[in-house]
CSV table of C-alpha atoms and ligand atoms in Angstrom, one decimal:
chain,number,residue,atom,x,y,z
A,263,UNK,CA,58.0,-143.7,6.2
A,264,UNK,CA,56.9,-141.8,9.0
A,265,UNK,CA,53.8,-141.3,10.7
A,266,UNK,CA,52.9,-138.1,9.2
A,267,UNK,CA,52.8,-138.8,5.8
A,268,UNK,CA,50.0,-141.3,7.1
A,269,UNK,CA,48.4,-138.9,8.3
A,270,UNK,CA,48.8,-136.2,5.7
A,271,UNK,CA,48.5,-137.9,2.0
A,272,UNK,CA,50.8,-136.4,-0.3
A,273,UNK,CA,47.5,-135.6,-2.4
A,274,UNK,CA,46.0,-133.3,0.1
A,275,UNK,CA,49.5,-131.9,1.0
A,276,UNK,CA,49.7,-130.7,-2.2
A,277,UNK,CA,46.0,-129.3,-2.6
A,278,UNK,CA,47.0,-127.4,0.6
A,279,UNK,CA,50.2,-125.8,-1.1
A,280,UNK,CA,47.9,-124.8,-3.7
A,281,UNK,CA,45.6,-123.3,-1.7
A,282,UNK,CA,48.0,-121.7,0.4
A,283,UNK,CA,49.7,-120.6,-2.9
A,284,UNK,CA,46.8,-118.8,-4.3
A,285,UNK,CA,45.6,-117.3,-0.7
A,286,UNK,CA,49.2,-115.6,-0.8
A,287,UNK,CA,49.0,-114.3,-4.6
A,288,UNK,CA,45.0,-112.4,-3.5
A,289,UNK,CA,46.1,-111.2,-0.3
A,290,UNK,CA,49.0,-110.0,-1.3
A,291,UNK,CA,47.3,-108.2,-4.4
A,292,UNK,CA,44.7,-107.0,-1.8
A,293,UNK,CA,47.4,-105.4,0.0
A,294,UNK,CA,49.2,-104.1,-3.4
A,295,UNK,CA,45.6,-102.2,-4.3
A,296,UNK,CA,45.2,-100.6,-0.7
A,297,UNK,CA,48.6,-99.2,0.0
A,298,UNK,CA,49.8,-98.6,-4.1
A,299,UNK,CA,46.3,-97.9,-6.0
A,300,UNK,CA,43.8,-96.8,-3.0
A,301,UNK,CA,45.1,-94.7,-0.3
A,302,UNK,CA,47.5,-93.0,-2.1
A,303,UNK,CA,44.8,-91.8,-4.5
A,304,UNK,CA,42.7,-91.1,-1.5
A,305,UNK,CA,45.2,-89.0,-0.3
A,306,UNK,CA,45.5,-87.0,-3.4
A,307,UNK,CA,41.6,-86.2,-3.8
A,308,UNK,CA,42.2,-85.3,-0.6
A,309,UNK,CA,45.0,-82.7,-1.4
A,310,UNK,CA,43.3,-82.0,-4.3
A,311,UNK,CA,40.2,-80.6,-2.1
A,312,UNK,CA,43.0,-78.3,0.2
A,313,UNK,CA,43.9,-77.4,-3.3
A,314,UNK,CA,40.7,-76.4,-4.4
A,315,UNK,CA,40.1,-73.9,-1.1
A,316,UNK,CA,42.8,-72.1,-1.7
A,317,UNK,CA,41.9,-71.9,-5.3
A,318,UNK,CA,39.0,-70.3,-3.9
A,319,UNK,CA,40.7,-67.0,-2.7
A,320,UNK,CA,42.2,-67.0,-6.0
A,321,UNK,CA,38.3,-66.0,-7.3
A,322,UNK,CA,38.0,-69.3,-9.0
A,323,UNK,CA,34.4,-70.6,-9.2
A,324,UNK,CA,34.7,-73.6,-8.9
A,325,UNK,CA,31.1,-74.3,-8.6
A,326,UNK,CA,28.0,-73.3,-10.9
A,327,UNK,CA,24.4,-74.8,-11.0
A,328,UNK,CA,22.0,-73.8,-13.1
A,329,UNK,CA,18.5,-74.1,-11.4
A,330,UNK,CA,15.2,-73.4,-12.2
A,331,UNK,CA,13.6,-72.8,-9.4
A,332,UNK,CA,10.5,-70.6,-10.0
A,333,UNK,CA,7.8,-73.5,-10.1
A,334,UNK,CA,9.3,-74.7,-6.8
A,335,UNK,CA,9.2,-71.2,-5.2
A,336,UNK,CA,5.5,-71.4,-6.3
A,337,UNK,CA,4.8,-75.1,-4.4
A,338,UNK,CA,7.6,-74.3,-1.3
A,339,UNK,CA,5.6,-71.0,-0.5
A,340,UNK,CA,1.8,-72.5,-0.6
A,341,UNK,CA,3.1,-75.1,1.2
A,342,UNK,CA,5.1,-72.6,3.9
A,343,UNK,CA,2.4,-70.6,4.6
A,344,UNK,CA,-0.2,-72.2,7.1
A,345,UNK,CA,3.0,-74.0,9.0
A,346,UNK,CA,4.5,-70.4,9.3
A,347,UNK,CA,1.6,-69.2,11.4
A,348,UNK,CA,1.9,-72.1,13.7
A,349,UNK,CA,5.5,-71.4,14.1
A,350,UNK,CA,5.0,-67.8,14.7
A,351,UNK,CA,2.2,-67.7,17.2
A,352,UNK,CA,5.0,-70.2,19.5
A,353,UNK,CA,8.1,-68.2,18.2
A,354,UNK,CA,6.5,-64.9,19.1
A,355,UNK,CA,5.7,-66.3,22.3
A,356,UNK,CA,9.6,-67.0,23.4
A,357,UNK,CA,10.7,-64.1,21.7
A,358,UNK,CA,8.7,-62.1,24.5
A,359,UNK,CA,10.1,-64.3,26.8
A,360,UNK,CA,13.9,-64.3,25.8
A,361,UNK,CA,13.4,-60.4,25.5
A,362,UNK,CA,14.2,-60.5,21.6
A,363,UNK,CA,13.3,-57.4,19.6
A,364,UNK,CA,12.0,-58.1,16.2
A,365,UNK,CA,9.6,-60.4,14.6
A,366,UNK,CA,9.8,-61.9,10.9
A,367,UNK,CA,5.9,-63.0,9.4
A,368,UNK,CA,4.6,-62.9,5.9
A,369,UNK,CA,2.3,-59.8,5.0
A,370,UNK,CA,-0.6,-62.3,4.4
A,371,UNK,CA,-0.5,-64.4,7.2
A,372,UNK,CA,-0.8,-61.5,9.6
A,373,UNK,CA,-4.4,-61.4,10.7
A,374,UNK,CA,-4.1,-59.2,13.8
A,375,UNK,CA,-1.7,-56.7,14.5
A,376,UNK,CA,0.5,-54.8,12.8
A,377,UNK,CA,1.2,-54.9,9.3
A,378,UNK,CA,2.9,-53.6,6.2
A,379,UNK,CA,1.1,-54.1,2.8
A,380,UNK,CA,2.7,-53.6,-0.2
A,381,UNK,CA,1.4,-52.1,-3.3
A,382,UNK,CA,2.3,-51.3,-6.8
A,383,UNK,CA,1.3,-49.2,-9.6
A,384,UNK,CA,0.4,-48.8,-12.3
A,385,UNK,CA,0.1,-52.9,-13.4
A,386,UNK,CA,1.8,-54.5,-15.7
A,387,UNK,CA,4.7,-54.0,-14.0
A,388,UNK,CA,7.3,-53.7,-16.8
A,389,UNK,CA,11.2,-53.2,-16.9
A,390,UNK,CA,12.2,-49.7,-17.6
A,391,UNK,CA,9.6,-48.4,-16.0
A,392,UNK,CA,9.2,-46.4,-13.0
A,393,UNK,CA,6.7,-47.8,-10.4
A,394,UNK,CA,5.5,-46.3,-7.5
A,395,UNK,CA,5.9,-48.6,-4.5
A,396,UNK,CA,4.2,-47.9,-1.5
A,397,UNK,CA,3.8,-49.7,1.8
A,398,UNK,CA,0.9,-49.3,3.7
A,399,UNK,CA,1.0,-49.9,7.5
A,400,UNK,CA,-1.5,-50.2,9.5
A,401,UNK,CA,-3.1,-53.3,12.2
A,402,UNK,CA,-5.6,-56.1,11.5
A,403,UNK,CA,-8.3,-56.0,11.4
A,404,UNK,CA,-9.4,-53.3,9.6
A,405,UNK,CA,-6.8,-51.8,8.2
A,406,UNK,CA,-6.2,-49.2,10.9
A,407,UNK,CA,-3.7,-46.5,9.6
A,408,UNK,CA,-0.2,-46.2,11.8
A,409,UNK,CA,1.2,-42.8,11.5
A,410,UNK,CA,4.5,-42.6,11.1
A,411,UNK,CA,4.7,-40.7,14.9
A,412,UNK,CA,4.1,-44.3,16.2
A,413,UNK,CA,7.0,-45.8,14.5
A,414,UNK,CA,10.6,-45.3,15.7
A,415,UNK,CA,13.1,-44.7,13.8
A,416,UNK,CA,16.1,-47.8,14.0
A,417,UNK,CA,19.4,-47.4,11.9
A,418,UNK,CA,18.7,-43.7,10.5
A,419,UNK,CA,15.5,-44.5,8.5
A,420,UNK,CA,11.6,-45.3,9.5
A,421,UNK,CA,11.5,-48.0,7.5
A,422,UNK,CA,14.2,-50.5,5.8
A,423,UNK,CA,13.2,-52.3,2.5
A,424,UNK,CA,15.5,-55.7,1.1
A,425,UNK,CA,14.6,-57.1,-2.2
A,426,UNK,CA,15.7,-60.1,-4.5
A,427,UNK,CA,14.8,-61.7,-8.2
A,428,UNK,CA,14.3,-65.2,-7.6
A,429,UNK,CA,17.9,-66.3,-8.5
A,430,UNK,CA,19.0,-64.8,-5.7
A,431,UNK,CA,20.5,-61.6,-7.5
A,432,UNK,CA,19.4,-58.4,-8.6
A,433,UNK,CA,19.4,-57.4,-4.4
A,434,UNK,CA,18.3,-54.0,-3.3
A,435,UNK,CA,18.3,-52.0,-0.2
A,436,UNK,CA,16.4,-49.1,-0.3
A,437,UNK,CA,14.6,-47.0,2.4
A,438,UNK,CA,10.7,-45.2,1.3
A,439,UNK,CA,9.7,-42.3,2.3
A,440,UNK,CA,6.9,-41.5,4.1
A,441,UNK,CA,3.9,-39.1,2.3
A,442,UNK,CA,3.1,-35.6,3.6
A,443,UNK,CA,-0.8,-36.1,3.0
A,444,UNK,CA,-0.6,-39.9,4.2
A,445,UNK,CA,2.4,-40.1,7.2
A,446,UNK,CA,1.0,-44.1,7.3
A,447,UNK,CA,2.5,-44.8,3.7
A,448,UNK,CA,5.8,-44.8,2.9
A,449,UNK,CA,6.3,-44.5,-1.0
A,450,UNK,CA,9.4,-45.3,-3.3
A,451,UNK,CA,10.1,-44.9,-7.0
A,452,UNK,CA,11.6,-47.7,-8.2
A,453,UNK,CA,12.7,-49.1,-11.8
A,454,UNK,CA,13.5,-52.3,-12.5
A,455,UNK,CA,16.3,-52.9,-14.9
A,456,UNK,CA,15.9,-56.7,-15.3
A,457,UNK,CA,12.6,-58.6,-15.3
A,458,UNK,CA,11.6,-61.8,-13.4
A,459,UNK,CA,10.3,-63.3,-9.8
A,460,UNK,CA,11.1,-60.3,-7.0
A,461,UNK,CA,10.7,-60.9,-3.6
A,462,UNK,CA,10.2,-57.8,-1.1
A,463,UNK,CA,10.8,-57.4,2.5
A,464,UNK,CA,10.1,-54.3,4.7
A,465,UNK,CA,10.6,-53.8,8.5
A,466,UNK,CA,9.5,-51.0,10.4
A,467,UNK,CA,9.9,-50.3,14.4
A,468,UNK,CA,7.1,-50.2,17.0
A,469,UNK,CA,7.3,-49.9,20.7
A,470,UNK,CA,10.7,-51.3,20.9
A,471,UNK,CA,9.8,-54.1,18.4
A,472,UNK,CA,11.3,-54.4,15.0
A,473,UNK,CA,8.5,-55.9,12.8
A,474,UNK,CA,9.7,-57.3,9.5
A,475,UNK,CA,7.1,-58.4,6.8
A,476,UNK,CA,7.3,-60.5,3.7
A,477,UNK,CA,5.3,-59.5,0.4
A,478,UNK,CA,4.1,-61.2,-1.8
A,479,UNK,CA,6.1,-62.0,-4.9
A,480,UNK,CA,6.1,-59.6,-7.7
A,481,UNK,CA,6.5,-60.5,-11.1
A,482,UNK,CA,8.5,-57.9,-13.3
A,483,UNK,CA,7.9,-58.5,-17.4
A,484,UNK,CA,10.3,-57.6,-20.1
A,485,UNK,CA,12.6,-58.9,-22.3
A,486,UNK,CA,15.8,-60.6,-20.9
A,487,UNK,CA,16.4,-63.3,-18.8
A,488,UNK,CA,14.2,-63.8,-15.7
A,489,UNK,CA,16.2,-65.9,-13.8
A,490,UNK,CA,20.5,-66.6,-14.2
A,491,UNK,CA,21.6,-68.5,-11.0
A,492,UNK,CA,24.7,-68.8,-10.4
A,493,UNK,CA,25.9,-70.7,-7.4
A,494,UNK,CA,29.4,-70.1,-6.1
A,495,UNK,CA,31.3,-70.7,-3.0
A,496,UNK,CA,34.0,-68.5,-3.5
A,497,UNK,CA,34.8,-66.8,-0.6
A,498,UNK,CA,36.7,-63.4,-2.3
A,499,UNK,CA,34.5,-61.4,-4.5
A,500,UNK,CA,35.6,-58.7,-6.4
A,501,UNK,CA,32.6,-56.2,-6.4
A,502,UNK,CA,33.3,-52.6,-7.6
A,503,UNK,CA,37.1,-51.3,-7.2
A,504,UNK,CA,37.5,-53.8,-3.8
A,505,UNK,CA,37.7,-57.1,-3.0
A,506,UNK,CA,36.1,-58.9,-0.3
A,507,UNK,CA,36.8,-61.8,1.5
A,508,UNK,CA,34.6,-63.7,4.1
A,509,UNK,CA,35.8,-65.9,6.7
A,510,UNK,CA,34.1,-68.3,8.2
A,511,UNK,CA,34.1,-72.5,9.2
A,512,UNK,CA,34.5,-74.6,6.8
A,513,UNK,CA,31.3,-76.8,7.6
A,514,UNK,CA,28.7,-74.1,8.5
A,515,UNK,CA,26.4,-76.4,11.1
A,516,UNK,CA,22.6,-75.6,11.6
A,517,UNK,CA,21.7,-74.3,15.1
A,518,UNK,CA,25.2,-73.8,15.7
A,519,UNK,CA,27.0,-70.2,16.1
A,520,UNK,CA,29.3,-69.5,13.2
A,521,UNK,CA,30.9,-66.2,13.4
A,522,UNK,CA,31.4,-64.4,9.2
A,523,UNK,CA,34.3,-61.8,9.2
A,524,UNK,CA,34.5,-59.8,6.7
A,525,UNK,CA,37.7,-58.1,5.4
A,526,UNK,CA,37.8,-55.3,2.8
A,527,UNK,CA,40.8,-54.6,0.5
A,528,UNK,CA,41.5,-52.3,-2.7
A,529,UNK,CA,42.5,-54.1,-5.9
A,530,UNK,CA,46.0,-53.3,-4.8
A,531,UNK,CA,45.5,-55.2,-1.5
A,532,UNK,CA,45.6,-51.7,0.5
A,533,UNK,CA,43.6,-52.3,3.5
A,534,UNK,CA,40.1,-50.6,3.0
A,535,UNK,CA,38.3,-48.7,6.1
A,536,UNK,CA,35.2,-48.0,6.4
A,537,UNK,CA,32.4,-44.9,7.2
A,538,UNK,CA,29.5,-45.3,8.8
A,539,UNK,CA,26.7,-46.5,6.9
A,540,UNK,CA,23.2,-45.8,8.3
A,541,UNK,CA,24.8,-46.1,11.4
A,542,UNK,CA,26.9,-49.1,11.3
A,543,UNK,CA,30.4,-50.2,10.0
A,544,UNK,CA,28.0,-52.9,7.7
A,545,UNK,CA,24.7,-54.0,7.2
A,546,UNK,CA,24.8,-57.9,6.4
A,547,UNK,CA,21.4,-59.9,5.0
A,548,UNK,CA,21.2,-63.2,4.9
A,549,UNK,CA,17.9,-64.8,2.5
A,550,UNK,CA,17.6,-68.2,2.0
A,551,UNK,CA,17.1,-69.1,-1.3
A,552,UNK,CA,13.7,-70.3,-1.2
A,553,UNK,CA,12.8,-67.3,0.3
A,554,UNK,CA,12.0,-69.1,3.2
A,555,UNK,CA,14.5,-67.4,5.8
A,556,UNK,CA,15.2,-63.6,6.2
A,557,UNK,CA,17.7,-61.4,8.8
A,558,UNK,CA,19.5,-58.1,8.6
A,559,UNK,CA,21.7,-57.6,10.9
A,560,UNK,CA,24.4,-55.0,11.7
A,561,UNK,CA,27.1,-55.0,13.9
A,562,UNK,CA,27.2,-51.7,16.5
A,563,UNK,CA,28.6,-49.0,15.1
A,564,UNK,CA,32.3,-48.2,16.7
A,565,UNK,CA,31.8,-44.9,18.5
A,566,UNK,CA,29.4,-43.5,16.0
A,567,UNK,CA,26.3,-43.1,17.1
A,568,UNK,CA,22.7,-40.8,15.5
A,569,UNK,CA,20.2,-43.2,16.0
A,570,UNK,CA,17.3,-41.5,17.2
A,571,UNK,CA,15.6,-44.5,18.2
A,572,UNK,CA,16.3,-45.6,22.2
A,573,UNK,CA,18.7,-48.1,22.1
A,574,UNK,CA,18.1,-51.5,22.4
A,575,UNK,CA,19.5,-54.1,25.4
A,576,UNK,CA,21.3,-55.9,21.8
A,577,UNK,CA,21.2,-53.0,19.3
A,578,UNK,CA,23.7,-54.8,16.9
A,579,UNK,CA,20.3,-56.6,15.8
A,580,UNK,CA,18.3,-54.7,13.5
A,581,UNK,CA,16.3,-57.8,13.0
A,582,UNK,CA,15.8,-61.3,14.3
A,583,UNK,CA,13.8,-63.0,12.6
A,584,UNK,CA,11.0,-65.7,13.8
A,585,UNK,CA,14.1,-68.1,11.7
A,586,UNK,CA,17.5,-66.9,12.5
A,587,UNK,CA,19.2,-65.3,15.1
A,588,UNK,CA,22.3,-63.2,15.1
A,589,UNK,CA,24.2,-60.6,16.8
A,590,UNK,CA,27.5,-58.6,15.1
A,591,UNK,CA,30.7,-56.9,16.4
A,592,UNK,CA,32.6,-54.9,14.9
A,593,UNK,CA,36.2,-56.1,15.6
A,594,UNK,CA,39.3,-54.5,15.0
A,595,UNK,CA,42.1,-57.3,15.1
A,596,UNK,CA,45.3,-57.0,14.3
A,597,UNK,CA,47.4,-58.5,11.5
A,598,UNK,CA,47.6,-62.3,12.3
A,599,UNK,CA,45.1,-62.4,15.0
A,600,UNK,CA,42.8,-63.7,12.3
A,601,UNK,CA,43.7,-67.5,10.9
A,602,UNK,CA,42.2,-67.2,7.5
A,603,UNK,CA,43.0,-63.8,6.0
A,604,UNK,CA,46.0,-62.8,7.6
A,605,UNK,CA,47.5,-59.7,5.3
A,606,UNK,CA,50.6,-58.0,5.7
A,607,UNK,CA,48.8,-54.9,7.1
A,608,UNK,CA,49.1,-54.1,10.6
A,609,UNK,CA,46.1,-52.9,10.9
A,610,UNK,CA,43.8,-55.1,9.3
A,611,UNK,CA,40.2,-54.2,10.0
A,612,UNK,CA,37.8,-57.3,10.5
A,613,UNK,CA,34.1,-56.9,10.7
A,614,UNK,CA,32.4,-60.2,12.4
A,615,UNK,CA,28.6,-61.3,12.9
A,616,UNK,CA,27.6,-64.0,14.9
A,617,UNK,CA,25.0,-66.1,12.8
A,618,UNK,CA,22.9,-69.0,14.0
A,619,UNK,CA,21.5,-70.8,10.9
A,620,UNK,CA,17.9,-72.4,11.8
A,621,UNK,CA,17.8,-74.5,9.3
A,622,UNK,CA,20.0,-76.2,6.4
A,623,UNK,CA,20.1,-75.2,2.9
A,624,UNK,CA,21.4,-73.0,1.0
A,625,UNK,CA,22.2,-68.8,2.2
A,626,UNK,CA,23.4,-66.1,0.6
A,627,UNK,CA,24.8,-63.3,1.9
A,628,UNK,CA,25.0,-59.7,0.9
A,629,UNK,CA,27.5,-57.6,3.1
A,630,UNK,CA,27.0,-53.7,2.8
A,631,UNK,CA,29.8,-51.1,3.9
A,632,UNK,CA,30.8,-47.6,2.5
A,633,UNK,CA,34.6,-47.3,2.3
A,634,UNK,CA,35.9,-44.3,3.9
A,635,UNK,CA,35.1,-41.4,1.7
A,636,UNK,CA,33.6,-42.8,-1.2
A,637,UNK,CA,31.1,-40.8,-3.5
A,638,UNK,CA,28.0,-42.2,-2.8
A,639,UNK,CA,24.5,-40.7,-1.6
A,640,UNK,CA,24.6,-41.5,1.9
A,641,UNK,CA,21.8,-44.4,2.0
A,642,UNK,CA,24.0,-46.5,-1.0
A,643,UNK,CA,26.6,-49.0,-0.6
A,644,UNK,CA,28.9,-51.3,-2.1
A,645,UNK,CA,27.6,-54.6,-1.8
A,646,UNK,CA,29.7,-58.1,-1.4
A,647,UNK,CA,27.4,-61.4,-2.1
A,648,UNK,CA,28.3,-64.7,-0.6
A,649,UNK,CA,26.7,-68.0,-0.4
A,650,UNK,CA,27.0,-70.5,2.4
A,651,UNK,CA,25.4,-73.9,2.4
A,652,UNK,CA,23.9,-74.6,6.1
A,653,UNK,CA,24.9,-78.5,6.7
A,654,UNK,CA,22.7,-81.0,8.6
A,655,UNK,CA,26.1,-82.2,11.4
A,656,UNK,CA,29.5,-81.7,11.0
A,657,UNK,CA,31.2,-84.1,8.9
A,658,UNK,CA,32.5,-87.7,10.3
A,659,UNK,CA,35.2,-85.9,13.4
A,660,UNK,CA,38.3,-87.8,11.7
A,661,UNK,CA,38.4,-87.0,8.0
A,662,UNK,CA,37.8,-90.1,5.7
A,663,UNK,CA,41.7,-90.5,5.1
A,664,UNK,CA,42.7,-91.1,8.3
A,665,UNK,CA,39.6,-93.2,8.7
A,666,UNK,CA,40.3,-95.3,5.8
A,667,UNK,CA,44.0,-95.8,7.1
A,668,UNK,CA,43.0,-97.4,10.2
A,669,UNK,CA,40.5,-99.4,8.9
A,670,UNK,CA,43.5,-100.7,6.7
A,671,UNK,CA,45.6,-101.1,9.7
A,672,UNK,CA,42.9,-103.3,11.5
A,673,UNK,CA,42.5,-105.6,8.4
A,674,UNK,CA,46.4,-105.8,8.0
A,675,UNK,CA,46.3,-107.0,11.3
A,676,UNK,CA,43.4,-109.5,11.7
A,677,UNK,CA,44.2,-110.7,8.4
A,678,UNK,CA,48.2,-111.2,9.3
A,679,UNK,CA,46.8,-113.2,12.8
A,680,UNK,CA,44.4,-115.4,10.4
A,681,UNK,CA,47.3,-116.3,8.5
A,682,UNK,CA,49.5,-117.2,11.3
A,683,UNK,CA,47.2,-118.7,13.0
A,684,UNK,CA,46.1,-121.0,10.1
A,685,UNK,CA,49.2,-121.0,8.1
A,686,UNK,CA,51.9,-122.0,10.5
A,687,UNK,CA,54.6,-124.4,8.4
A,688,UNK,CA,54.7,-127.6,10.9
A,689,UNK,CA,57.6,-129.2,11.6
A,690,UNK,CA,56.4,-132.8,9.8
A,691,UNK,CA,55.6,-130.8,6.7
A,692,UNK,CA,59.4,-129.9,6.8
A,693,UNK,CA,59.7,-133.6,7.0
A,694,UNK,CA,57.9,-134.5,4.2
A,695,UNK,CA,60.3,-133.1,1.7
A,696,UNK,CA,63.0,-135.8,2.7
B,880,LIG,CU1,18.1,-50.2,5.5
């Protein structure tokens, strides 16, 4: 007998083989989940998502919520308002500074200055019915009348009005006139088809400043459903005879530039081109959808130009609001110079805003553009709607695969060192089997 089996019992020799034994059968079964069940069901989902993007331009919705949001709207908005005015009184302030033209406040938190009030008649405002919708301007306090020889006129029109139902539809963009007897209201008729939550936005120009106001909410009665939201991230809409497509990143950060490009096709594919439409290839609002946020923007017209108003050091901007800030170009790039749309067009016509989001949450976007020649009076357009939900940070740099891979990798590894360390077959355990 040797030494060795002294000093290794056959007993605990054996519990050791056991133990080895049944260390083997879980790591190997560790190993058999990770690289046969786990990752390569990770990498599917992961395909699957790819999938799922390109199902998108296939005008899939993949994507539907069903909110009710009208009581939040109510709390969001009384909670909104006296933090606005804090905002705005230091907003304004770098605005002046950074030379920026426009200012965004709600109607009823402006308490000197100028000022658009809304009004309607006659109450109750029902579907079907044709209400006369007239904004008032004037400055606080007291309600001082501004004629309509003090405005100036920006993008063909005195003054621009955007409206919404609460579920984010039902969007309008529709320019008052001004009365003969009264050149400091400007009046619309107006009938609305569906009833529910609207909210109303109107911006007029004043020394060089374009002033945009929030109303209050207006509450349309009839029959129907009063809200129907429907949340999609498709990026292709089909609206009218055309298609739309917007491009953008996939991960749209907050406070980070993202540029939208919009491309406009038949139902055929034909590459669309478009006429000027109040003075620019396409008007593009963005609303957030707790009514919160609020900019219109249009790229600068290419080579058309009957603004009357003087132009502006950054006339793509109709409107910056206190919120969101963007400028847009009108781009002509050919075939292939564009990754996401490409088409087999040579000349395919992008449209592209730059858009800073100020906040995250969740935007929709409605694009406006008249296709060359279409019959349409000349303040109407087609509109394309898009939503875009504003991330916090852009996701983890390396996506979750790959991350999952080499966390595999450096288990593999530690665990194959524990077990070489640990396990290493001795030469007097060879000898015990004599
Ligand atoms: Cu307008």
């Amino acid at each position: 007998m040797s030494d060795e089996q002294q000093i290794y019992p056959k007993e605990t020799l054996n519990k050791f083989r056991q133990w080895h034994f049944w260390w083997l059968v879980v790591f190997s079964f560790l190993l058999i989940i990770t690289f046969v069940y786990y990752l390569p069901t990770r990498f599917l989902q992961q395909s699957g998502l790819v999938e799922n993007h390109k199902g998108d331009q296939l005008m899939r919705e993949h994507m539907e919520q069903g909110m009710t949001e009208e009581e939040m709207n109510r709390h969001a908005e009384e909670e909104r308002g006296s933090q606005m005015m804090d905002d705005y009184e230091e907003m304004a302030d770098d605005y002046v500074a950074e030379g920026f033209e426009a200012l965004y406040r709600e109607e009823g938190d402006v308490k000197d200055g100028l000022v658009v009030n809304l009004n309607i008649s006659p109450v109750p405002y029902n579907v079907g019915v044709s209400l006369s919708v007239d904004f008032f301007v004037n400055t606080k306090p007291g309600n001082v009348p501004v004629p309509t020889n003090q405005l100036q006129i920006e993008h063909t029109k005195l003054m621009h009005v955007v409206g919404l139902r609460s579920d984010m539809n039902e969007f309008f963009h529709i320019h008052p006139e001004f009365l003969a007897d009264d050149p400091s209201i400007f009046n619309i008729k107006r009938t609305f088809q569906k009833p529910g939550f609207y909210k109303i936005w109107s911006s007029v120009k004043k020394d060089d400043v374009i002033h945009t106001f929030g109303h209050p909410e207006v509450s349309i009665n009839g029959a129907g459903t009063r809200e129907d939201k429907k949340v999609s991230f498709s990026r292709n809409v089909i609206t009218e005879n055309y298609q739309v497509s917007m491009a953008t990143d996939d991960t749209v950060i907050k406070e980070r530039e993202v540029e939208l490009s919009f491309d406009i096709h038949t139902l055929t594919g034909r590459e669309v081109e478009v006429e000027p439409y109040l003075d620019a290839d396409m008007h593009l609002t963005i609303i957030k959808d707790d009514w919160s946020q609020f900019l219109h923007t249009h790229p600068e017209g290419t080579g058309h130009s009957h603004s009357q108003a003087p132009r502006l050091p950054n006339p793509s901007a109709l409107i910056r609001t206190s919120i969101a800030f963007a400028h847009g170009d009108a781009e002509d790039e050919s075939a292939g110079a564009t990754d996401e749309h490409q088409t087999t067009a040579s000349d395919d016509e992008v449209i592209s805003f730059h858009v800073t989001f100020p906040e995250i949450g969740l935007y929709k976007t409605f694009a406006q553009f008249r296709p060359q020649g279409i019959d349409l009076p000349s303040d109407e357009a087609i509109t394309a709607e898009f939503w875009i939900q504003v991330e916090e940070k852009a996701p983890f740099p390396i996506s979750q695969w790959w991350f999952l891979l080499a966390i595999s990798a450096i288990l593999i590894a530690g665990l194959s060192w524990v077990v070489n360390k640990y396990l290493k077959v001795k030469p007097e355990d060879v000898q015990i089997q004599k």
